[in-house]
Structure formats: structure tokens, C-alpha cells
Amino acid sequence: MAQNLQRPYGTEDVTPDRIRKWHTVEQVVSQNAEAFGFREIRIPTFENTDLFMRSVGETTDVVQKEMYTVSAKQSTFTLRPEGTAGVMRSFLQNGLLNEALPIKVYYILSCFRHERPQAGRLREFHQFGIEMAGSASPYADAEVISLAKSIIDQLGLKNIELNLNSIGCPKCRANYHLALKEYFSTRKDELCETCLTRLERNPMRLLDCKSEICSEIAKDAPLIIDYLCDECAEHFEQLKSILCAMDIDFKVNPKIVRGLDYYTRTVFEFVTTDIGAQGTICGGGRYDGLIEELGGKATPSLGFAMGLERLIMTMENQGCDFIEEKKCDLYICPMGEKAYTEAAKIAYKMRSIGHEVAFDTMNRGLKAQMKYANKIGAKYVVVLGDNEIESGFAKLKNMASGEQFDISLDLSSENGFVDSFVNIYYSEAFGSLE
Ligand code: ATP
Ligand code: MG
């Protein structure tokens, strides 16, 4: 295939042979979210670029280096690099914050970041995320964290560590920023160009610079946790004791700051070492200032996002179970013109009552048809030849046991094909109904 027709670097196809892995994860995340009282929300794939500048932050890697900004006619838009900004915008635009609080939503969506592709790092990837707005209580933090934990457990993942930190509020940050500026200023001539400008505008961003030298220097930088105000320190203490009471293990990691500007107080990451360097499968925290920043009334909020590709990779590496995809219930092998018409009629009827049915559309001989039926895992096969069409009866064969059943081809009568098939199918699957 010509190079210019291939899929863009850093994107993936999910072919049908892999889709059950996605279905497994999508089912577990949405069932858990619903059990915790979160409802699904869907938002556009692109938003006004300003929305991300405002929320994610102008000095973050995501905004400075990774956004896909597209123009059409006179307007420019940005493909969402994450879900939170769009959901908060949607809360405001639809007046959802005027209703009973807290409001709790979840989403499964694609995100776009122009990063260097590698295992677990793509340019189009998928997130499951949740947002909860209205509560400042540390019990809300624990609720959100425990939802992530519950999903990780139900997917069967092992050895996933919860790293927890508090990065305080604007009040604690005033002093902390001064300390950071002082620290990094002494090594100013070694910093990368981006970090030099960050030093003045947003010194916390230096802490998650990916450049080797900056991250080496950042290792000995002052820690935010030593600068928390009394209220933030108290909030963090409460959260830790709630998590202990819930038996959720965590490690305080004072180095976590997260890559997006909107975080305040609680930040957390679930990390595995099983998929190499890109081991963060879930990142989240609190963003109490975000809604006000976007023009709404101050409303504390929080949430997390999980990378679905990384979840699936970790599950594969750990040998976790995935759901089995449904197989074909009935394969019809028609031989001759009349039989094809009969097969089309039977298939249409059986499909309309929810059975997965297939029949030959390749004009293959019987042997090749049987081979195909085996390949797609058909549970039952029926051969329709001239004799069967004439007599109105055929043999229905259970492919696993080889057992055969007489079955009428009549579609209109009671005890015709539909009734007989359903009877045989369910009594073999679950035992006799009597
Ligand atoms: P990282 O530190 O790995 O770059 P991040 O802090 O940028 O992650 P978030 O913005 O918190 O990530 O997004 C939440 C989750 O989305 C991450 O924990 C990860 O699982 C996933 N994720 C982020 N960027 C990518 C990407 N480029 N490709 C695949 N998954 C990603
Ligand atoms: Mg990143």
C-alpha cells in the first residue's frame, strides 16, 4: 500500500479480532461508573482552542507542544487533548451546575496529542474518565479514587500502585513558587528554552519537563507538600485516613504534580511497571479553580482519566481474562438456486429474533462451506439441498457434539423452523426447560 495512504503515525486500528478486549474494558468501566452513580456524557471531538489554553494551561507541554489545531475557513479549533475541559464547558453551557449537586458524569472518548509515538504513547488514544462537580469533601476524593481502584480490581489487574500527593491551592503556592524560582534560578544556564520562560510564568511546570537535564535538576527541587496551608494539609490528612479505613493502599509520592495546570490539592496516579516506561494507567485529582477559570461560579470539582490502550496492554501482559465474543448460532449451507432463496428467508427470520445467522454468499461448494462454518465457530449447521427443499425437512447438526435433529423448514407454522430451533438451542444450552 502506498505510504501516503497508510494510517497516520501514532494512530491504531482496532481490528475485529481485538475488539473483544475493548468491549471488556468498556463494559467494566461503564458498569462501575454507573454503580458509583456516574452518568454518561458525550461531547464534541473539537473545541475552541482557547478552552484548552485556559484550562489545561498555556505553559503546559500539552498546549505548547502537543495540540492538533485545525482550521476551516476563518475558524480554528483544537482536537481535544483530554476530556475534562470539554466536560466542564458542557456543564456550564447546559446549566448543569444549577441542578442538584454533586453532578457526576463519565465518558469514553478519543484524545489527540502530538507526542513521540512509542509503546503506550500514541497520537490518537482513548480515555475513560469521570468528572464530579460540587463537592469539596475529602469523601468525594475517596469516592473518585475508589472507583478507579474498583475498575482496576475488576479488570483483574495486579501490582498497580496508587501514588498520592497534594499540590495545595493558590494560597500555598505563592510561597512555593518563590522557593522554586529561587532553586531553579541558580541553575538557569542549564535549563531548556521552554523552561526558561516557564520559570517566570509558572515555575511548577519545570517539575514535569521531559528533558533529561531539567528533570535531573528537578529531582532536588523543593516539594510542594512542605508548603501546604493548614486547610490543604487538613484535607490531605482526612483523605489519607478515609483511604486507610477503606483498605485502599497508597503511597504518598511528593513528586507527583501532573502535567495539566488546573489541578489543586489532591493529585493521584495508578502506576504499573509491567508495560515499560509509560506505566501510568490512570491520572487524576482535584481542580477546584477550573470552573471559575472558565467563567462559572466557583465550584470544587475532581476526576480522573484512564488510558484505555495502556489498560489493555497491561491486561495482556498480565494474562487477564477478556470476554468471549458471541459466535454464529446457525450456518446454512444452501446447494442450488431454490435453496439459496430458502436460506435467505430463514436467515432473515432468525436474525430478526436475535440469533446470529450466516449463509453462503460466495457460491462455494459444500466442503468449503463447512470449512467456513467451522472457522466462524458456528454452533449449528443445516444443509439445504434439493431433497430437503422437496421434503420440507432438514437435519440440524450441533457442530460440537455431532448430534443431528430433524427440523421442519416451514417458517410460518407453529413447531416450524423457528420454534424447533429455539427449543433445541436453549434446551442444549441450559438443559430442558421442563
Ligand atoms: P504521561 O505522563 O504518560 O504523559 P499524562 O499525565 O500526560 O500521562 P493525562 O493527561 O493525565 O496523562 O491522561 C490520563 C491518562 O491517559 C494517562 O494516565 C495515560 O494512561 C493516558 N495517556 C495520556 N497520554 C497518552 C498517550 N499519548 N497515549 C496513550 N495514552 C495516553
Ligand atoms: Mg503526557
Coordinates of C-alpha atoms and ligand atoms in Angstrom, one line a residue:
M1 CA 0.0 0.0 0.0
A2 CA 1.3 3.5 -0.9
Q3 CA 2.9 5.3 2.0
N4 CA 0.6 8.3 1.7
L5 CA -2.5 6.1 2.0
Q6 CA -1.4 4.5 5.3
R7 CA -2.8 5.4 8.7
P8 CA -1.1 8.4 10.3
Y9 CA 1.9 7.7 12.5
G10 CA 0.9 7.2 16.1
T11 CA -2.7 6.0 15.4
E12 CA -4.1 2.5 15.6
D13 CA -6.8 0.4 14.0
V14 CA -8.8 -1.9 16.3
T15 CA -9.5 -4.9 14.0
P16 CA -12.4 -7.2 14.8
D17 CA -10.1 -9.9 16.2
R18 CA -9.1 -7.5 19.0
I19 CA -12.4 -5.7 19.6
R20 CA -13.5 -8.0 22.5
K21 CA -10.6 -6.6 24.5
W22 CA -12.0 -3.1 24.1
H23 CA -15.6 -4.3 24.8
T24 CA -14.3 -5.9 28.0
V25 CA -12.8 -2.7 29.3
E26 CA -15.6 -0.5 28.1
Q27 CA -18.2 -2.8 29.9
V28 CA -16.3 -2.9 33.2
V29 CA -15.6 0.9 33.3
S30 CA -19.2 1.9 32.5
Q31 CA -20.8 -0.6 34.8
N32 CA -18.5 0.5 37.7
A33 CA -19.2 4.2 36.9
E34 CA -22.9 3.6 36.9
A35 CA -22.7 1.7 40.2
F36 CA -21.0 4.7 41.7
G37 CA -23.8 7.0 40.4
F38 CA -22.0 8.5 37.4
R39 CA -24.0 9.0 34.1
E40 CA -22.5 9.1 30.6
I41 CA -21.9 12.4 28.8
R42 CA -20.8 12.9 25.2
I43 CA -19.1 16.0 23.9
P44 CA -17.6 17.2 20.6
T45 CA -14.2 16.0 19.3
F46 CA -13.0 19.5 18.8
E47 CA -13.4 22.7 20.8
N48 CA -12.3 26.3 20.6
T49 CA -8.6 26.4 21.1
D50 CA -9.0 29.0 23.9
L51 CA -10.8 26.4 26.0
F52 CA -7.7 24.3 26.3
M53 CA -5.3 27.3 26.7
R54 CA -7.5 28.5 29.6
S55 CA -8.0 25.1 31.4
V56 CA -5.0 22.9 30.6
G57 CA -2.7 25.9 30.8
E58 CA -0.7 27.9 28.3
T59 CA 2.7 26.8 29.7
T60 CA 2.0 23.0 29.7
D61 CA 3.6 20.6 27.3
V62 CA 0.1 19.6 26.1
V63 CA -0.7 23.2 25.0
Q64 CA 2.8 24.3 24.0
K65 CA 3.8 21.2 22.0
E66 CA 1.1 18.6 21.6
M67 CA -2.1 20.2 20.3
Y68 CA -3.7 19.4 16.9
T69 CA -5.1 22.7 15.9
V70 CA -7.1 22.7 12.7
S71 CA -8.5 25.5 10.7
A72 CA -11.6 25.5 8.5
K73 CA -12.5 28.7 6.6
Q74 CA -11.9 31.5 9.1
S75 CA -12.1 29.5 12.3
T76 CA -9.5 27.4 14.2
F77 CA -10.3 24.6 16.6
T78 CA -8.3 22.1 18.5
L79 CA -8.9 18.3 18.6
R80 CA -9.4 17.6 22.3
P81 CA -6.1 16.5 24.0
E82 CA -8.2 15.4 27.1
G83 CA -11.8 15.3 28.3
T84 CA -12.1 17.5 31.4
A85 CA -12.1 20.9 29.6
G86 CA -14.9 19.9 27.3
V87 CA -17.0 18.4 30.0
M88 CA -16.6 21.5 32.2
R89 CA -17.5 23.6 29.2
S90 CA -20.6 21.4 28.7
F91 CA -21.6 21.7 32.4
L92 CA -21.5 25.5 32.1
Q93 CA -23.1 25.8 28.7
N94 CA -26.0 23.4 29.6
G95 CA -26.6 24.9 33.0
L96 CA -25.9 21.5 34.6
L97 CA -24.3 23.1 37.7
N98 CA -27.6 24.7 38.6
E99 CA -29.2 21.3 39.2
A100 CA -28.7 19.1 42.2
L101 CA -25.1 18.8 43.1
P102 CA -22.8 17.0 43.1
I103 CA -23.1 16.3 39.4
K104 CA -21.3 13.1 38.3
V105 CA -20.5 12.1 34.8
Y106 CA -18.3 9.7 32.9
Y107 CA -17.1 9.5 29.3
I108 CA -15.2 7.2 26.9
L109 CA -13.5 9.3 24.2
S110 CA -10.6 9.7 21.8
C111 CA -7.9 12.2 22.6
F112 CA -5.2 13.7 20.3
R113 CA -1.7 14.8 21.3
H114 CA 1.2 15.3 19.0
E115 CA 3.8 13.2 21.0
R116 CA 6.6 10.9 20.0
P117 CA 4.8 7.6 19.5
Q118 CA 6.1 4.5 21.4
A119 CA 4.5 1.6 23.3
G120 CA 1.7 3.1 25.3
R121 CA 2.1 6.5 23.8
L122 CA 0.0 7.4 20.8
R123 CA -1.1 10.5 18.9
E124 CA -4.7 9.3 19.0
F125 CA -5.5 7.4 22.1
H126 CA -8.6 6.7 24.2
Q127 CA -9.6 7.7 27.7
F128 CA -12.3 6.6 30.1
G129 CA -12.8 9.5 32.5
I130 CA -15.1 10.8 35.2
E131 CA -15.9 14.2 36.5
M132 CA -17.6 15.1 39.7
A133 CA -18.5 18.8 40.5
G134 CA -19.9 20.4 43.6
S135 CA -18.1 18.7 46.5
A136 CA -15.0 19.9 48.3
S137 CA -15.2 17.0 50.8
P138 CA -12.3 14.5 51.0
Y139 CA -15.0 11.8 50.9
A140 CA -15.5 12.9 47.2
D141 CA -11.8 12.4 46.6
A142 CA -12.0 9.0 48.2
E143 CA -15.1 8.1 46.1
V144 CA -13.3 9.0 42.9
I145 CA -10.1 7.1 43.8
S146 CA -12.1 4.1 44.9
L147 CA -13.9 4.0 41.6
A148 CA -10.6 3.8 39.8
K149 CA -9.4 1.1 42.2
S150 CA -12.6 -0.9 41.8
I151 CA -12.2 -0.9 38.0
I152 CA -8.6 -1.9 38.2
D153 CA -9.5 -4.8 40.5
Q154 CA -12.4 -6.0 38.4
L155 CA -10.3 -6.0 35.2
G156 CA -8.1 -8.4 37.1
L157 CA -5.0 -6.2 37.2
K158 CA -2.3 -6.9 39.7
N159 CA 0.6 -4.9 41.1
I160 CA -0.9 -1.5 40.4
E161 CA 0.4 1.1 42.8
L162 CA -1.6 4.2 43.9
N163 CA 0.6 7.3 44.2
L164 CA -1.0 10.2 46.0
N165 CA 0.0 13.8 46.7
S166 CA -1.4 17.2 47.5
I167 CA -0.3 20.2 45.4
G168 CA -2.2 22.7 47.5
C169 CA -4.2 25.7 46.5
P170 CA -3.2 29.1 45.1
K171 CA -2.6 30.3 48.7
C172 CA 0.0 27.6 49.4
R173 CA 1.6 28.1 46.0
A174 CA 2.6 31.7 46.5
N175 CA 5.4 30.7 48.8
Y176 CA 6.2 27.6 46.9
H177 CA 6.6 29.4 43.6
L178 CA 9.1 31.7 45.3
A179 CA 11.1 28.7 46.6
L180 CA 11.0 27.1 43.2
K181 CA 12.2 30.2 41.4
E182 CA 15.0 30.6 43.9
Y183 CA 16.0 27.0 43.4
F184 CA 15.9 26.9 39.6
S185 CA 17.5 30.3 39.2
T186 CA 20.8 29.0 40.5
R187 CA 20.9 26.6 37.5
K188 CA 19.3 28.9 35.0
D189 CA 22.0 28.4 32.3
E190 CA 21.3 24.6 32.2
L191 CA 17.5 24.8 31.7
C192 CA 15.9 24.1 28.3
E193 CA 14.4 27.1 26.4
T194 CA 10.8 26.3 27.3
C195 CA 11.6 26.0 31.0
L196 CA 13.4 29.4 31.0
T197 CA 10.1 31.1 30.1
R198 CA 8.2 28.8 32.5
L199 CA 10.5 29.9 35.3
E200 CA 8.9 33.3 35.3
R201 CA 5.3 32.4 34.3
N202 CA 4.7 29.0 36.0
P203 CA 7.6 27.5 37.8
M204 CA 5.7 24.3 38.8
R205 CA 5.8 23.3 35.1
L206 CA 9.6 22.8 35.4
L207 CA 8.9 19.8 37.6
D208 CA 7.4 17.7 34.8
C209 CA 9.7 18.8 32.0
K210 CA 10.6 15.8 29.9
S211 CA 14.1 17.0 29.0
E212 CA 16.8 15.0 30.6
I213 CA 18.7 17.9 32.1
C214 CA 15.7 19.7 33.5
S215 CA 14.3 16.5 35.0
E216 CA 17.6 15.8 36.6
I217 CA 17.7 19.3 38.2
A218 CA 14.1 19.0 39.3
K219 CA 14.9 15.9 41.4
D220 CA 16.2 18.0 44.2
A221 CA 13.7 20.9 43.9
P222 CA 11.7 21.9 47.0
L223 CA 8.5 19.8 47.5
I224 CA 5.0 21.3 47.5
I225 CA 3.9 19.1 50.3
D226 CA 6.2 21.1 52.6
Y227 CA 4.4 24.3 51.7
L228 CA 0.7 23.3 52.2
C229 CA -1.5 25.8 54.1
D230 CA -3.4 24.5 57.1
E231 CA -6.7 23.8 55.2
C232 CA -5.0 21.9 52.4
A233 CA -2.9 19.9 54.9
E234 CA -6.0 19.0 56.8
H235 CA -7.9 18.0 53.6
F236 CA -5.0 15.7 52.7
E237 CA -4.8 14.1 56.2
Q238 CA -8.5 13.4 56.1
L239 CA -8.3 11.8 52.6
K240 CA -5.5 9.6 53.7
S241 CA -7.3 8.4 56.8
I242 CA -10.5 7.7 54.7
L243 CA -8.5 5.6 52.2
C244 CA -6.9 3.7 55.1
A245 CA -10.3 3.0 56.5
M246 CA -11.5 1.7 53.1
D247 CA -8.4 -0.5 52.9
I248 CA -7.1 1.2 49.8
D249 CA -3.3 1.0 49.7
F250 CA -1.4 4.1 48.6
K251 CA 2.0 5.6 48.7
V252 CA 2.5 9.4 49.2
N253 CA 4.7 10.5 46.4
P254 CA 5.6 14.1 46.9
K255 CA 7.0 14.3 43.3
I256 CA 3.6 14.0 41.5
V257 CA 2.5 17.3 40.1
R258 CA 0.5 16.2 37.0
G259 CA 1.0 17.7 33.5
L260 CA -2.0 20.0 33.4
D261 CA -2.3 23.3 35.1
Y262 CA -5.8 23.0 36.6
Y263 CA -5.0 20.7 39.5
T264 CA -5.3 21.8 43.1
R265 CA -5.0 19.8 46.3
T266 CA -5.3 16.0 45.6
V267 CA -3.4 14.5 42.7
F268 CA -3.0 10.8 42.1
E269 CA -1.8 8.3 39.6
F270 CA -2.2 4.5 39.4
V271 CA 1.1 3.1 38.0
T272 CA 2.3 -0.3 36.8
T273 CA 5.8 -1.4 36.0
D274 CA 4.5 -4.1 33.7
I275 CA 4.3 -2.2 30.4
G276 CA 7.6 -0.3 30.5
A277 CA 8.2 3.4 30.7
Q278 CA 4.6 4.5 30.0
G279 CA 3.2 2.9 33.2
T280 CA 0.7 5.5 34.3
I281 CA -2.7 3.9 33.5
C282 CA -4.8 6.5 35.4
G283 CA -4.2 10.0 36.4
G284 CA -6.5 12.4 38.2
G285 CA -7.1 14.7 41.1
R286 CA -9.0 17.8 42.2
Y287 CA -9.4 21.1 40.2
D288 CA -11.3 23.4 42.5
G289 CA -10.5 26.6 40.5
L290 CA -11.3 25.3 37.0
I291 CA -15.0 26.1 36.6
E292 CA -14.4 29.6 37.9
E293 CA -11.5 30.0 35.4
L294 CA -13.9 29.1 32.6
G295 CA -16.4 31.8 33.7
G296 CA -18.6 29.8 36.0
K297 CA -19.4 30.2 39.7
A298 CA -16.6 28.8 41.9
T299 CA -17.4 25.0 42.1
P300 CA -15.0 22.5 43.5
S301 CA -14.5 19.5 41.2
L302 CA -12.4 16.5 40.6
G303 CA -12.0 13.4 38.4
F304 CA -9.6 11.1 36.7
A305 CA -8.8 9.7 33.2
M306 CA -7.6 6.2 32.3
G307 CA -5.7 5.4 29.1
L308 CA -7.6 2.5 27.5
E309 CA -4.7 1.4 25.3
R310 CA -2.4 1.2 28.4
L311 CA -5.1 -0.7 30.4
I312 CA -5.5 -3.3 27.6
M313 CA -1.7 -3.6 27.2
T314 CA -1.3 -4.2 31.0
M315 CA -4.1 -6.8 30.9
E316 CA -2.5 -8.6 28.0
N317 CA 0.9 -8.6 29.8
Q318 CA -0.6 -9.9 33.0
G319 CA -2.7 -12.5 31.2
C320 CA -6.1 -11.1 32.4
D321 CA -9.3 -12.5 31.1
F322 CA -11.3 -10.8 28.3
I323 CA -15.0 -11.6 27.5
E324 CA -15.6 -14.1 24.7
E325 CA -17.3 -12.5 21.7
K326 CA -20.7 -14.1 20.7
K327 CA -20.3 -16.7 17.9
C328 CA -22.5 -17.6 15.0
D329 CA -25.6 -19.6 16.2
L330 CA -26.6 -21.1 12.8
Y331 CA -24.8 -21.5 9.5
I332 CA -27.0 -22.5 6.5
C333 CA -25.3 -24.3 3.6
P334 CA -27.5 -23.9 0.5
M335 CA -27.0 -26.1 -2.6
G336 CA -28.9 -24.9 -5.6
E337 CA -30.9 -21.8 -6.6
K338 CA -34.1 -22.7 -4.6
A339 CA -32.1 -23.5 -1.5
Y340 CA -30.4 -20.1 -1.6
T341 CA -33.8 -18.3 -1.5
E342 CA -34.9 -20.6 1.3
A343 CA -31.7 -19.8 3.2
A344 CA -32.2 -16.1 2.8
K345 CA -35.7 -16.4 4.2
I346 CA -34.7 -18.5 7.2
A347 CA -31.7 -16.3 8.0
Y348 CA -33.8 -13.1 7.8
K349 CA -36.4 -14.5 10.2
M350 CA -33.9 -16.0 12.6
R351 CA -31.8 -12.8 12.7
S352 CA -35.0 -10.7 13.4
I353 CA -35.4 -12.7 16.7
G354 CA -31.8 -12.0 17.7
H355 CA -29.9 -15.1 16.5
E356 CA -26.6 -14.7 14.7
V357 CA -27.1 -16.5 11.4
A358 CA -25.0 -16.7 8.3
F359 CA -25.2 -18.5 5.0
D360 CA -23.0 -18.8 2.0
T361 CA -22.7 -15.8 -0.3
M362 CA -19.6 -16.9 -2.1
N363 CA -21.1 -19.7 -4.2
R364 CA -18.8 -22.2 -2.6
G365 CA -19.2 -26.0 -2.7
L366 CA -20.4 -27.9 0.4
K367 CA -16.9 -28.8 1.7
A368 CA -15.7 -25.2 1.5
Q369 CA -18.9 -24.0 3.2
M370 CA -18.4 -26.4 6.1
K371 CA -14.8 -25.3 6.5
Y372 CA -16.0 -21.7 6.7
A373 CA -18.8 -22.6 9.2
N374 CA -16.1 -24.2 11.4
K375 CA -13.8 -21.2 11.1
I376 CA -16.5 -18.7 12.3
G377 CA -17.4 -21.1 15.1
A378 CA -21.0 -21.8 14.1
K379 CA -22.8 -23.8 16.8
Y380 CA -25.4 -25.4 14.4
V381 CA -25.3 -26.1 10.7
V382 CA -28.1 -27.0 8.4
V383 CA -27.6 -28.2 4.8
L384 CA -30.3 -27.4 2.3
G385 CA -30.2 -29.4 -0.9
D386 CA -32.9 -30.4 -3.5
N387 CA -34.1 -33.3 -1.2
E388 CA -34.6 -31.0 1.8
I389 CA -36.4 -28.4 -0.2
E390 CA -38.7 -31.0 -1.7
S391 CA -39.5 -32.8 1.6
G392 CA -39.6 -29.6 3.7
F393 CA -37.4 -31.2 6.3
A394 CA -33.7 -31.0 7.0
K395 CA -31.0 -32.1 9.5
L396 CA -29.8 -29.6 12.0
K397 CA -26.3 -30.5 13.2
N398 CA -24.7 -29.5 16.5
M399 CA -21.1 -28.9 15.4
A400 CA -19.6 -29.6 18.8
S401 CA -21.3 -32.9 19.6
G402 CA -22.2 -34.0 16.0
E403 CA -25.7 -34.7 17.2
Q404 CA -28.4 -34.3 14.5
F405 CA -32.0 -33.1 14.8
D406 CA -34.9 -33.3 12.3
I407 CA -36.1 -29.8 11.6
S408 CA -39.1 -28.5 9.5
L409 CA -38.2 -25.8 7.0
D410 CA -41.7 -24.2 7.4
L411 CA -41.3 -20.7 8.7
S412 CA -45.0 -19.9 9.1
S413 CA -46.3 -22.7 11.2
E414 CA -46.1 -23.5 14.9
N415 CA -43.4 -26.1 15.5
G416 CA -41.8 -24.9 12.2
F417 CA -38.2 -24.0 11.9
V418 CA -38.1 -21.1 14.3
D419 CA -39.8 -22.8 17.2
S420 CA -37.8 -26.0 16.7
F421 CA -34.5 -24.2 16.5
V422 CA -35.2 -22.1 19.6
N423 CA -36.2 -25.2 21.5
I424 CA -33.2 -27.2 20.6
Y425 CA -30.8 -24.2 21.1
Y426 CA -32.0 -23.4 24.6
S427 CA -32.5 -26.9 25.9
E428 CA -29.0 -27.8 24.8
A429 CA -27.5 -24.6 26.2
F430 CA -29.4 -24.6 29.6
G431 CA -30.9 -28.1 29.8
S432 CA -34.5 -28.9 29.2
L433 CA -37.0 -26.2 30.1
E434 CA -39.4 -28.7 31.6
Ligands
ATP1 P1 2.1 10.8 30.7 O1 2.7 11.3 31.9 O2 2.2 9.3 30.5 O3 2.3 11.6 29.5 P2 -0.2 12.4 31.2 O4 0.0 12.9 32.6 O5 0.1 13.2 30.1 O6 0.5 11.0 31.0 P3 -3.1 12.5 31.5 O7 -3.2 13.8 30.8 O8 -3.3 12.5 33.0 O9 -1.7 11.8 31.1 O10 -4.1 11.5 30.8 C1 -4.6 10.4 31.6 C2 -4.2 9.0 31.1 O11 -4.3 9.0 29.7 C3 -2.7 8.7 31.3 O12 -2.6 8.2 32.6 C4 -2.5 7.6 30.3 O13 -3.0 6.4 30.7 C5 -3.3 8.1 29.1 N1 -2.5 8.8 28.1 C6 -2.0 10.1 28.2 N2 -1.3 10.4 27.1 C7 -1.3 9.3 26.3 C8 -0.8 9.0 25.0 N3 -0.1 9.9 24.3 N4 -1.0 7.7 24.5 C9 -1.7 6.8 25.2 N5 -2.2 7.1 26.4 C10 -2.1 8.3 27.0
MG2 MG 1.7 13.4 28.8

